[in-house]
């Protein structure tokens, strides 16, 4: 069956590995990759000999850019250029070295990319998803905030009101790398909260899952970090992949692809730790916080009523 999967974060790292595996194992899939124009060469390599790949330019720090990308997807679906949409993979993520980086829309960049862009994509594309459909959002076990899950390298999340988290300077010493890492772990906690809320609101037949790749050194997640951290992530910490403490990009990408392709059985709203369903942190299960966050991010992205003034069923 011919079908379309929309994916972010597919040009490199675990996303690139996952995209290659999806195309290899599902020849009928047309992969639509949302990425900046600068990723064109990476995506051309992905498309070479591996099936159907379409690059649509999008900057996930700009809500208008995301909207334009979705309009292009809709036009191609309506025109028959793309087969029916069955999947959305929100794999792109960013970790800044501060909480002072602001998007064109006035939001703190970590929260904008890791939370708001995903929410906007899901809300806009949900009416187009055919059942059985699957949405997969890449999260992180840094949301646990303990040594067991992140080796003490990333401080745990610090929850505040969504309005505060969405703005620059949300955490103490906002100019520091530590504050940037807190913003990252907090954004991933927010993403899990929203997965739970989406699971309650999305129509039957469209599942949403949170995927944790584990600690994956060797990717570009720390590309904005200080020189030593970048060197450690790329040259030193990859040695941990021979232990249970870390995964290689190849392994993590394979796990992501398996989740997208339905090889990991999971009910909607599940947290998948690498290759199996698990329980996320105790803090991540908070229905009051989840409902508050959903209303807030809908307000941030749509001005209140959501797509065309409607709301998802709830």
PDB file of C-alpha atoms in Angstrom:
ATOM      1  CA  UNK A   1       0.000   0.000   0.000  1.00  0.00           C
ATOM      2  CA  UNK A   2       1.294   3.419  -0.936  1.00  0.00           C
ATOM      3  CA  UNK A   3       1.372   5.828   2.017  1.00  0.00           C
ATOM      4  CA  UNK A   4       3.047   8.975   3.317  1.00  0.00           C
ATOM      5  CA  UNK A   5       4.989   9.530   6.530  1.00  0.00           C
ATOM      6  CA  UNK A   6       6.024  13.054   7.510  1.00  0.00           C
ATOM      7  CA  UNK A   7       9.245  13.279   9.511  1.00  0.00           C
ATOM      8  CA  UNK A   8      11.400  15.925  11.166  1.00  0.00           C
ATOM      9  CA  UNK A   9      15.001  15.380  12.228  1.00  0.00           C
ATOM     10  CA  UNK A  10      15.722  12.933   9.403  1.00  0.00           C
ATOM     11  CA  UNK A  11      18.799  14.506   7.851  1.00  0.00           C
ATOM     12  CA  UNK A  12      21.372  13.168  10.319  1.00  0.00           C
ATOM     13  CA  UNK A  13      21.874  11.168  13.510  1.00  0.00           C
ATOM     14  CA  UNK A  14      19.295   8.656  14.679  1.00  0.00           C
ATOM     15  CA  UNK A  15      16.674  10.214  12.414  1.00  0.00           C
ATOM     16  CA  UNK A  16      18.764   9.565   9.334  1.00  0.00           C
ATOM     17  CA  UNK A  17      19.263   5.923  10.342  1.00  0.00           C
ATOM     18  CA  UNK A  18      15.540   5.553  11.061  1.00  0.00           C
ATOM     19  CA  UNK A  19      14.578   7.135   7.735  1.00  0.00           C
ATOM     20  CA  UNK A  20      16.849   4.776   5.809  1.00  0.00           C
ATOM     21  CA  UNK A  21      15.381   1.769   7.608  1.00  0.00           C
ATOM     22  CA  UNK A  22      11.784   2.902   7.057  1.00  0.00           C
ATOM     23  CA  UNK A  23      12.400   3.325   3.330  1.00  0.00           C
ATOM     24  CA  UNK A  24      14.187  -0.022   3.072  1.00  0.00           C
ATOM     25  CA  UNK A  25      11.541  -1.991   4.927  1.00  0.00           C
ATOM     26  CA  UNK A  26       8.450  -0.265   3.550  1.00  0.00           C
ATOM     27  CA  UNK A  27       8.962   0.297  -0.188  1.00  0.00           C
ATOM     28  CA  UNK A  28       5.491   1.801  -0.488  1.00  0.00           C
ATOM     29  CA  UNK A  29       6.260   4.646   1.895  1.00  0.00           C
ATOM     30  CA  UNK A  30       6.764   8.156   0.576  1.00  0.00           C
ATOM     31  CA  UNK A  31       8.815  10.001   3.186  1.00  0.00           C
ATOM     32  CA  UNK A  32       8.217  13.740   3.467  1.00  0.00           C
ATOM     33  CA  UNK A  33      11.069  15.329   5.378  1.00  0.00           C
ATOM     34  CA  UNK A  34      10.681  18.764   6.932  1.00  0.00           C
ATOM     35  CA  UNK A  35      14.080  20.414   7.291  1.00  0.00           C
ATOM     36  CA  UNK A  36      15.959  23.628   6.671  1.00  0.00           C
ATOM     37  CA  UNK A  37      17.221  24.358   3.177  1.00  0.00           C
ATOM     38  CA  UNK A  38      20.775  23.723   4.401  1.00  0.00           C
ATOM     39  CA  UNK A  39      19.896  20.022   4.804  1.00  0.00           C
ATOM     40  CA  UNK A  40      19.287  19.586   1.089  1.00  0.00           C
ATOM     41  CA  UNK A  41      22.539  17.714   0.404  1.00  0.00           C
ATOM     42  CA  UNK A  42      21.943  15.284   3.279  1.00  0.00           C
ATOM     43  CA  UNK A  43      18.444  14.561   2.039  1.00  0.00           C
ATOM     44  CA  UNK A  44      19.605  14.078  -1.532  1.00  0.00           C
ATOM     45  CA  UNK A  45      21.881  11.317  -0.238  1.00  0.00           C
ATOM     46  CA  UNK A  46      18.952   9.819   1.667  1.00  0.00           C
ATOM     47  CA  UNK A  47      16.795   9.739  -1.452  1.00  0.00           C
ATOM     48  CA  UNK A  48      19.454   8.198  -3.674  1.00  0.00           C
ATOM     49  CA  UNK A  49      18.380   4.646  -4.381  1.00  0.00           C
ATOM     50  CA  UNK A  50      16.177   4.408  -1.318  1.00  0.00           C
ATOM     51  CA  UNK A  51      12.687   5.142  -2.567  1.00  0.00           C
ATOM     52  CA  UNK A  52      10.517   8.221  -2.518  1.00  0.00           C
ATOM     53  CA  UNK A  53      11.699  11.183  -0.473  1.00  0.00           C
ATOM     54  CA  UNK A  54      10.367  14.725  -0.645  1.00  0.00           C
ATOM     55  CA  UNK A  55      12.099  17.627   1.094  1.00  0.00           C
ATOM     56  CA  UNK A  56       9.872  20.468   2.225  1.00  0.00           C
ATOM     57  CA  UNK A  57      11.717  23.418   3.670  1.00  0.00           C
ATOM     58  CA  UNK A  58      10.784  24.288   7.241  1.00  0.00           C
ATOM     59  CA  UNK A  59      12.429  26.086  10.130  1.00  0.00           C
ATOM     60  CA  UNK A  60      10.952  24.605  13.296  1.00  0.00           C
ATOM     61  CA  UNK A  61      11.789  27.741  15.277  1.00  0.00           C
ATOM     62  CA  UNK A  62       9.230  29.629  13.186  1.00  0.00           C
ATOM     63  CA  UNK A  63       5.554  28.772  13.541  1.00  0.00           C
ATOM     64  CA  UNK A  64       4.798  30.482  10.240  1.00  0.00           C
ATOM     65  CA  UNK A  65       7.402  28.293   8.537  1.00  0.00           C
ATOM     66  CA  UNK A  66       5.750  25.183   9.988  1.00  0.00           C
ATOM     67  CA  UNK A  67       2.352  26.365   8.777  1.00  0.00           C
ATOM     68  CA  UNK A  68       3.665  26.968   5.260  1.00  0.00           C
ATOM     69  CA  UNK A  69       5.204  23.495   5.207  1.00  0.00           C
ATOM     70  CA  UNK A  70       1.898  21.935   6.244  1.00  0.00           C
ATOM     71  CA  UNK A  71       0.041  23.901   3.562  1.00  0.00           C
ATOM     72  CA  UNK A  72       2.435  22.446   0.994  1.00  0.00           C
ATOM     73  CA  UNK A  73       1.864  18.918   2.309  1.00  0.00           C
ATOM     74  CA  UNK A  74      -1.899  19.444   2.159  1.00  0.00           C
ATOM     75  CA  UNK A  75      -1.699  20.721  -1.402  1.00  0.00           C
ATOM     76  CA  UNK A  76       0.314  17.688  -2.477  1.00  0.00           C
ATOM     77  CA  UNK A  77      -2.080  15.319  -0.722  1.00  0.00           C
ATOM     78  CA  UNK A  78      -5.073  17.003  -2.353  1.00  0.00           C
ATOM     79  CA  UNK A  79      -3.401  16.972  -5.751  1.00  0.00           C
ATOM     80  CA  UNK A  80      -2.599  13.268  -5.577  1.00  0.00           C
ATOM     81  CA  UNK A  81       1.144  13.904  -5.595  1.00  0.00           C
ATOM     82  CA  UNK A  82       1.385  12.226  -2.207  1.00  0.00           C
ATOM     83  CA  UNK A  83      -0.404   9.012  -1.164  1.00  0.00           C
ATOM     84  CA  UNK A  84      -2.541   8.983   2.007  1.00  0.00           C
ATOM     85  CA  UNK A  85      -0.883  10.185   5.194  1.00  0.00           C
ATOM     86  CA  UNK A  86      -0.475   7.492   7.847  1.00  0.00           C
ATOM     87  CA  UNK A  87       2.342   8.721  10.053  1.00  0.00           C
ATOM     88  CA  UNK A  88       4.107  11.664  11.664  1.00  0.00           C
ATOM     89  CA  UNK A  89       7.549  11.344  13.254  1.00  0.00           C
ATOM     90  CA  UNK A  90       8.545  14.352  15.356  1.00  0.00           C
ATOM     91  CA  UNK A  91      12.196  13.509  15.865  1.00  0.00           C
ATOM     92  CA  UNK A  92      13.866  16.916  15.589  1.00  0.00           C
ATOM     93  CA  UNK A  93      15.140  18.423  18.813  1.00  0.00           C
ATOM     94  CA  UNK A  94      17.479  21.120  20.010  1.00  0.00           C
ATOM     95  CA  UNK A  95      19.493  21.833  23.148  1.00  0.00           C
ATOM     96  CA  UNK A  96      20.825  25.353  23.552  1.00  0.00           C
ATOM     97  CA  UNK A  97      23.571  26.533  25.882  1.00  0.00           C
ATOM     98  CA  UNK A  98      21.288  29.094  27.510  1.00  0.00           C
ATOM     99  CA  UNK A  99      17.631  30.053  27.812  1.00  0.00           C
ATOM    100  CA  UNK A 100      18.062  33.439  26.169  1.00  0.00           C
ATOM    101  CA  UNK A 101      17.648  32.359  22.543  1.00  0.00           C
ATOM    102  CA  UNK A 102      14.371  33.730  21.202  1.00  0.00           C
ATOM    103  CA  UNK A 103      12.403  32.665  18.129  1.00  0.00           C
ATOM    104  CA  UNK A 104      10.800  35.087  15.658  1.00  0.00           C
ATOM    105  CA  UNK A 105       7.509  34.448  17.469  1.00  0.00           C
ATOM    106  CA  UNK A 106       8.965  35.526  20.811  1.00  0.00           C
ATOM    107  CA  UNK A 107       9.281  32.088  22.425  1.00  0.00           C
ATOM    108  CA  UNK A 108      12.329  30.490  24.029  1.00  0.00           C
ATOM    109  CA  UNK A 109      13.887  28.379  21.293  1.00  0.00           C
ATOM    110  CA  UNK A 110      14.215  25.053  23.138  1.00  0.00           C
ATOM    111  CA  UNK A 111      10.543  25.087  24.083  1.00  0.00           C
ATOM    112  CA  UNK A 112       9.545  26.290  20.624  1.00  0.00           C
ATOM    113  CA  UNK A 113      11.315  23.498  18.730  1.00  0.00           C
ATOM    114  CA  UNK A 114      10.832  20.630  21.182  1.00  0.00           C
ATOM    115  CA  UNK A 115       7.226  21.398  22.133  1.00  0.00           C
ATOM    116  CA  UNK A 116       5.424  24.047  20.079  1.00  0.00           C
ATOM    117  CA  UNK A 117       6.533  22.934  16.614  1.00  0.00           C
ATOM    118  CA  UNK A 118       5.443  19.368  17.361  1.00  0.00           C
ATOM    119  CA  UNK A 119       2.092  20.525  18.698  1.00  0.00           C
ATOM    120  CA  UNK A 120       1.435  22.665  15.640  1.00  0.00           C
ATOM    121  CA  UNK A 121       2.332  19.824  13.269  1.00  0.00           C
ATOM    122  CA  UNK A 122       0.105  17.369  15.089  1.00  0.00           C
ATOM    123  CA  UNK A 123      -2.853  19.727  15.294  1.00  0.00           C
ATOM    124  CA  UNK A 124      -2.625  20.698  11.623  1.00  0.00           C
ATOM    125  CA  UNK A 125      -1.952  17.242  10.199  1.00  0.00           C
ATOM    126  CA  UNK A 126      -4.243  15.206  12.451  1.00  0.00           C
ATOM    127  CA  UNK A 127      -7.303  15.700  10.198  1.00  0.00           C
ATOM    128  CA  UNK A 128      -5.285  14.246   7.304  1.00  0.00           C
ATOM    129  CA  UNK A 129      -4.063  11.129   9.097  1.00  0.00           C
ATOM    130  CA  UNK A 130      -5.683   7.919   7.936  1.00  0.00           C
ATOM    131  CA  UNK A 131      -6.408   5.159  10.414  1.00  0.00           C
ATOM    132  CA  UNK A 132      -4.540   3.173  11.407  1.00  0.00           C
ATOM    133  CA  UNK A 133      -2.130   6.063  11.865  1.00  0.00           C
ATOM    134  CA  UNK A 134       0.781   6.553  14.213  1.00  0.00           C
ATOM    135  CA  UNK A 135       2.438   9.665  15.632  1.00  0.00           C
ATOM    136  CA  UNK A 136       5.833   9.193  17.277  1.00  0.00           C
ATOM    137  CA  UNK A 137       7.502  11.951  19.303  1.00  0.00           C
ATOM    138  CA  UNK A 138      11.135  11.554  20.304  1.00  0.00           C
ATOM    139  CA  UNK A 139      11.570  12.423  23.979  1.00  0.00           C
ATOM    140  CA  UNK A 140      14.406  11.811  26.441  1.00  0.00           C
ATOM    141  CA  UNK A 141      15.060  10.003  29.690  1.00  0.00           C
ATOM    142  CA  UNK A 142      16.629  13.222  30.977  1.00  0.00           C
ATOM    143  CA  UNK A 143      13.088  13.979  32.127  1.00  0.00           C
ATOM    144  CA  UNK A 144      13.692  11.571  35.044  1.00  0.00           C
ATOM    145  CA  UNK A 145      16.284  13.956  36.414  1.00  0.00           C
ATOM    146  CA  UNK A 146      18.409  11.308  38.134  1.00  0.00           C
ATOM    147  CA  UNK A 147      21.894   9.868  37.741  1.00  0.00           C
ATOM    148  CA  UNK A 148      20.594   6.480  36.626  1.00  0.00           C
ATOM    149  CA  UNK A 149      19.041   7.887  33.483  1.00  0.00           C
ATOM    150  CA  UNK A 150      21.479  10.597  32.382  1.00  0.00           C
ATOM    151  CA  UNK A 151      24.736   9.987  34.289  1.00  0.00           C
ATOM    152  CA  UNK A 152      24.366  13.370  35.948  1.00  0.00           C
ATOM    153  CA  UNK A 153      25.148  15.195  32.698  1.00  0.00           C
ATOM    154  CA  UNK A 154      21.773  16.922  32.351  1.00  0.00           C
ATOM    155  CA  UNK A 155      19.952  18.511  35.295  1.00  0.00           C
ATOM    156  CA  UNK A 156      16.415  17.337  35.850  1.00  0.00           C
ATOM    157  CA  UNK A 157      13.356  19.286  34.742  1.00  0.00           C
ATOM    158  CA  UNK A 158      12.081  22.249  36.708  1.00  0.00           C
ATOM    159  CA  UNK A 159       8.395  22.699  36.023  1.00  0.00           C
ATOM    160  CA  UNK A 160       6.814  26.130  35.903  1.00  0.00           C
ATOM    161  CA  UNK A 161       3.673  27.510  34.336  1.00  0.00           C
ATOM    162  CA  UNK A 162       3.592  26.939  30.572  1.00  0.00           C
ATOM    163  CA  UNK A 163       3.559  30.688  30.005  1.00  0.00           C
ATOM    164  CA  UNK A 164       6.838  30.982  31.891  1.00  0.00           C
ATOM    165  CA  UNK A 165       8.481  27.957  30.257  1.00  0.00           C
ATOM    166  CA  UNK A 166       7.707  29.333  26.815  1.00  0.00           C
ATOM    167  CA  UNK A 167       9.575  32.589  27.443  1.00  0.00           C
ATOM    168  CA  UNK A 168      13.273  33.373  27.496  1.00  0.00           C
ATOM    169  CA  UNK A 169      14.996  33.446  30.875  1.00  0.00           C
ATOM    170  CA  UNK A 170      12.701  30.880  32.468  1.00  0.00           C
ATOM    171  CA  UNK A 171      15.417  29.348  34.646  1.00  0.00           C
ATOM    172  CA  UNK A 172      17.991  30.781  37.090  1.00  0.00           C
ATOM    173  CA  UNK A 173      21.258  32.004  35.557  1.00  0.00           C
ATOM    174  CA  UNK A 174      19.647  31.952  32.109  1.00  0.00           C
ATOM    175  CA  UNK A 175      22.914  32.675  30.330  1.00  0.00           C
ATOM    176  CA  UNK A 176      24.510  29.398  31.459  1.00  0.00           C
ATOM    177  CA  UNK A 177      24.775  25.977  29.863  1.00  0.00           C
ATOM    178  CA  UNK A 178      23.163  24.470  32.971  1.00  0.00           C
ATOM    179  CA  UNK A 179      20.052  26.568  32.399  1.00  0.00           C
ATOM    180  CA  UNK A 180      19.964  25.454  28.775  1.00  0.00           C
ATOM    181  CA  UNK A 181      20.105  21.823  29.854  1.00  0.00           C
ATOM    182  CA  UNK A 182      17.316  22.325  32.380  1.00  0.00           C
ATOM    183  CA  UNK A 183      15.223  23.843  29.593  1.00  0.00           C
ATOM    184  CA  UNK A 184      15.952  20.755  27.492  1.00  0.00           C
ATOM    185  CA  UNK A 185      14.938  18.181  30.119  1.00  0.00           C
ATOM    186  CA  UNK A 186      11.879  20.259  30.999  1.00  0.00           C
ATOM    187  CA  UNK A 187      10.841  20.463  27.345  1.00  0.00           C
ATOM    188  CA  UNK A 188      11.054  16.675  27.093  1.00  0.00           C
ATOM    189  CA  UNK A 189       8.887  16.307  30.195  1.00  0.00           C
ATOM    190  CA  UNK A 190       6.404  18.665  28.545  1.00  0.00           C
ATOM    191  CA  UNK A 191       6.432  16.518  25.404  1.00  0.00           C
ATOM    192  CA  UNK A 192       5.514  13.432  27.446  1.00  0.00           C
ATOM    193  CA  UNK A 193       2.734  15.329  29.184  1.00  0.00           C
ATOM    194  CA  UNK A 194       1.346  16.225  25.777  1.00  0.00           C
ATOM    195  CA  UNK A 195       1.601  12.649  24.493  1.00  0.00           C
ATOM    196  CA  UNK A 196      -0.735  11.640  27.324  1.00  0.00           C
ATOM    197  CA  UNK A 197      -3.115  14.460  26.454  1.00  0.00           C
ATOM    198  CA  UNK A 198      -3.028  13.727  22.720  1.00  0.00           C
ATOM    199  CA  UNK A 199      -3.850  10.090  23.471  1.00  0.00           C
ATOM    200  CA  UNK A 200      -7.039  11.235  25.165  1.00  0.00           C
ATOM    201  CA  UNK A 201      -7.976  13.712  22.437  1.00  0.00           C
ATOM    202  CA  UNK A 202      -6.963  12.187  19.107  1.00  0.00           C
ATOM    203  CA  UNK A 203      -9.600  10.154  17.242  1.00  0.00           C
ATOM    204  CA  UNK A 204      -9.698   6.383  17.462  1.00  0.00           C
ATOM    205  CA  UNK A 205      -7.261   4.750  15.100  1.00  0.00           C
ATOM    206  CA  UNK A 206      -4.581   7.412  15.411  1.00  0.00           C
ATOM    207  CA  UNK A 207      -2.053   6.418  18.075  1.00  0.00           C
ATOM    208  CA  UNK A 208       0.556   8.688  19.622  1.00  0.00           C
ATOM    209  CA  UNK A 209       3.707   7.376  21.310  1.00  0.00           C
ATOM    210  CA  UNK A 210       6.679   8.857  23.152  1.00  0.00           C
ATOM    211  CA  UNK A 211       9.993   7.305  22.088  1.00  0.00           C
ATOM    212  CA  UNK A 212      13.105   7.521  24.261  1.00  0.00           C
ATOM    213  CA  UNK A 213      16.300   6.629  22.352  1.00  0.00           C
ATOM    214  CA  UNK A 214      18.391   6.556  25.532  1.00  0.00           C
ATOM    215  CA  UNK A 215      21.723   8.313  25.792  1.00  0.00           C
ATOM    216  CA  UNK A 216      23.114   8.520  22.256  1.00  0.00           C
ATOM    217  CA  UNK A 217      26.588  10.092  22.034  1.00  0.00           C
ATOM    218  CA  UNK A 218      27.936  10.853  18.602  1.00  0.00           C
ATOM    219  CA  UNK A 219      24.970  12.890  17.387  1.00  0.00           C
ATOM    220  CA  UNK A 220      24.742  16.632  16.730  1.00  0.00           C
ATOM    221  CA  UNK A 221      22.472  17.371  19.693  1.00  0.00           C
ATOM    222  CA  UNK A 222      25.347  19.133  21.490  1.00  0.00           C
ATOM    223  CA  UNK A 223      26.430  21.112  18.440  1.00  0.00           C
ATOM    224  CA  UNK A 224      25.836  24.418  20.270  1.00  0.00           C
ATOM    225  CA  UNK A 225      27.686  23.338  23.410  1.00  0.00           C
ATOM    226  CA  UNK A 226      31.150  24.416  24.515  1.00  0.00           C
ATOM    227  CA  UNK A 227      34.174  22.940  22.675  1.00  0.00           C
ATOM    228  CA  UNK A 228      34.970  20.367  25.375  1.00  0.00           C
ATOM    229  CA  UNK A 229      31.374  19.086  25.511  1.00  0.00           C
ATOM    230  CA  UNK A 230      31.258  18.778  21.728  1.00  0.00           C
ATOM    231  CA  UNK A 231      34.561  16.890  21.721  1.00  0.00           C
ATOM    232  CA  UNK A 232      33.388  14.577  24.507  1.00  0.00           C
ATOM    233  CA  UNK A 233      30.083  13.806  22.793  1.00  0.00           C
ATOM    234  CA  UNK A 234      31.748  13.013  19.486  1.00  0.00           C
ATOM    235  CA  UNK A 235      35.058  11.418  20.502  1.00  0.00           C
ATOM    236  CA  UNK A 236      34.979  10.164  24.097  1.00  0.00           C
ATOM    237  CA  UNK A 237      31.449   9.255  25.169  1.00  0.00           C
ATOM    238  CA  UNK A 238      30.704   7.028  22.128  1.00  0.00           C
ATOM    239  CA  UNK A 239      32.871   4.433  23.888  1.00  0.00           C
ATOM    240  CA  UNK A 240      29.955   3.957  26.292  1.00  0.00           C
ATOM    241  CA  UNK A 241      27.913   2.334  23.533  1.00  0.00           C
ATOM    242  CA  UNK A 242      29.619  -0.979  24.291  1.00  0.00           C
ATOM    243  CA  UNK A 243      27.922  -0.811  27.708  1.00  0.00           C
ATOM    244  CA  UNK A 244      24.210  -0.709  28.659  1.00  0.00           C
ATOM    245  CA  UNK A 245      24.650   2.986  29.494  1.00  0.00           C
ATOM    246  CA  UNK A 246      24.391   4.251  25.910  1.00  0.00           C
ATOM    247  CA  UNK A 247      23.166   3.451  22.435  1.00  0.00           C
ATOM    248  CA  UNK A 248      24.891   4.084  19.135  1.00  0.00           C
ATOM    249  CA  UNK A 249      23.034   6.235  16.581  1.00  0.00           C
ATOM    250  CA  UNK A 250      22.614   3.078  14.488  1.00  0.00           C
ATOM    251  CA  UNK A 251      20.919   1.173  17.302  1.00  0.00           C
ATOM    252  CA  UNK A 252      18.767   4.092  18.407  1.00  0.00           C
ATOM    253  CA  UNK A 253      17.735   4.784  14.813  1.00  0.00           C
ATOM    254  CA  UNK A 254      16.750   1.152  14.331  1.00  0.00           C
ATOM    255  CA  UNK A 255      14.623   1.314  17.469  1.00  0.00           C
ATOM    256  CA  UNK A 256      12.922   4.494  16.253  1.00  0.00           C
ATOM    257  CA  UNK A 257      12.129   2.936  12.888  1.00  0.00           C
ATOM    258  CA  UNK A 258      10.685  -0.145  14.566  1.00  0.00           C
ATOM    259  CA  UNK A 259       8.363   2.038  16.636  1.00  0.00           C
ATOM    260  CA  UNK A 260       7.255   4.008  13.575  1.00  0.00           C
ATOM    261  CA  UNK A 261       6.621   0.831  11.593  1.00  0.00           C
ATOM    262  CA  UNK A 262       4.570  -0.744  14.382  1.00  0.00           C
ATOM    263  CA  UNK A 263       7.034  -3.476  15.256  1.00  0.00           C
ATOM    264  CA  UNK A 264       6.816  -2.447  18.902  1.00  0.00           C
ATOM    265  CA  UNK A 265       3.308  -3.126  20.164  1.00  0.00           C
ATOM    266  CA  UNK A 266       2.055  -0.303  22.329  1.00  0.00           C
ATOM    267  CA  UNK A 267      -1.251   1.308  23.205  1.00  0.00           C
ATOM    268  CA  UNK A 268      -1.688   4.965  22.446  1.00  0.00           C
ATOM    269  CA  UNK A 269      -0.038   7.253  24.994  1.00  0.00           C
ATOM    270  CA  UNK A 270       2.739   4.770  25.787  1.00  0.00           C
ATOM    271  CA  UNK A 271       6.336   5.631  26.627  1.00  0.00           C
ATOM    272  CA  UNK A 272       8.722   3.402  24.699  1.00  0.00           C
ATOM    273  CA  UNK A 273      12.169   3.120  26.224  1.00  0.00           C
ATOM    274  CA  UNK A 274      14.457   2.137  23.330  1.00  0.00           C
ATOM    275  CA  UNK A 275      12.720  -1.065  22.190  1.00  0.00           C
ATOM    276  CA  UNK A 276      10.046  -1.761  24.788  1.00  0.00           C
ATOM    277  CA  UNK A 277       7.118  -0.144  26.551  1.00  0.00           C
ATOM    278  CA  UNK A 278       8.061   1.224  29.956  1.00  0.00           C
ATOM    279  CA  UNK A 279       6.862   3.680  32.553  1.00  0.00           C
ATOM    280  CA  UNK A 280       8.072   7.251  32.322  1.00  0.00           C
ATOM    281  CA  UNK A 281       8.837   9.253  35.462  1.00  0.00           C
ATOM    282  CA  UNK A 282       6.246   9.579  38.204  1.00  0.00           C
ATOM    283  CA  UNK A 283       6.221  13.325  37.580  1.00  0.00           C
ATOM    284  CA  UNK A 284       5.211  12.792  33.964  1.00  0.00           C
ATOM    285  CA  UNK A 285       1.773  11.469  34.964  1.00  0.00           C
ATOM    286  CA  UNK A 286      -0.176  14.552  36.000  1.00  0.00           C
ATOM    287  CA  UNK A 287      -3.529  15.029  34.281  1.00  0.00           C
ATOM    288  CA  UNK A 288      -4.082  18.514  35.642  1.00  0.00           C
ATOM    289  CA  UNK A 289      -0.709  19.674  34.364  1.00  0.00           C
ATOM    290  CA  UNK A 290      -1.252  17.929  31.026  1.00  0.00           C
ATOM    291  CA  UNK A 291      -4.600  19.617  30.448  1.00  0.00           C
ATOM    292  CA  UNK A 292      -3.185  23.012  31.425  1.00  0.00           C
ATOM    293  CA  UNK A 293      -0.225  22.562  29.097  1.00  0.00           C
ATOM    294  CA  UNK A 294      -2.397  21.507  26.167  1.00  0.00           C
ATOM    295  CA  UNK A 295      -4.600  24.588  26.523  1.00  0.00           C
ATOM    296  CA  UNK A 296      -1.521  26.808  26.788  1.00  0.00           C
ATOM    297  CA  UNK A 297       0.341  25.449  23.762  1.00  0.00           C
ATOM    298  CA  UNK A 298      -2.859  25.600  21.734  1.00  0.00           C
ATOM    299  CA  UNK A 299      -3.116  29.259  22.708  1.00  0.00           C
ATOM    300  CA  UNK A 300       0.532  29.865  21.777  1.00  0.00           C
ATOM    301  CA  UNK A 301       0.230  28.208  18.372  1.00  0.00           C
ATOM    302  CA  UNK A 302      -3.326  29.097  17.336  1.00  0.00           C
ATOM    303  CA  UNK A 303      -4.415  31.994  19.490  1.00  0.00           C
ATOM    304  CA  UNK A 304      -6.897  29.869  21.385  1.00  0.00           C
ATOM    305  CA  UNK A 305      -9.297  27.784  19.321  1.00  0.00           C
ATOM    306  CA  UNK A 306      -6.931  25.610  17.356  1.00  0.00           C
ATOM    307  CA  UNK A 307      -7.221  24.816  13.688  1.00  0.00           C
ATOM    308  CA  UNK A 308     -10.046  26.884  12.161  1.00  0.00           C
ATOM    309  CA  UNK A 309     -11.361  27.568  15.656  1.00  0.00           C
ATOM    310  CA  UNK A 310     -12.063  23.922  16.400  1.00  0.00           C
ATOM    311  CA  UNK A 311     -10.658  21.681  19.102  1.00  0.00           C
ATOM    312  CA  UNK A 312      -9.691  18.033  19.008  1.00  0.00           C
ATOM    313  CA  UNK A 313     -12.359  15.787  20.407  1.00  0.00           C
ATOM    314  CA  UNK A 314     -12.092  15.331  24.124  1.00  0.00           C
TER     315      UNK A 314
END
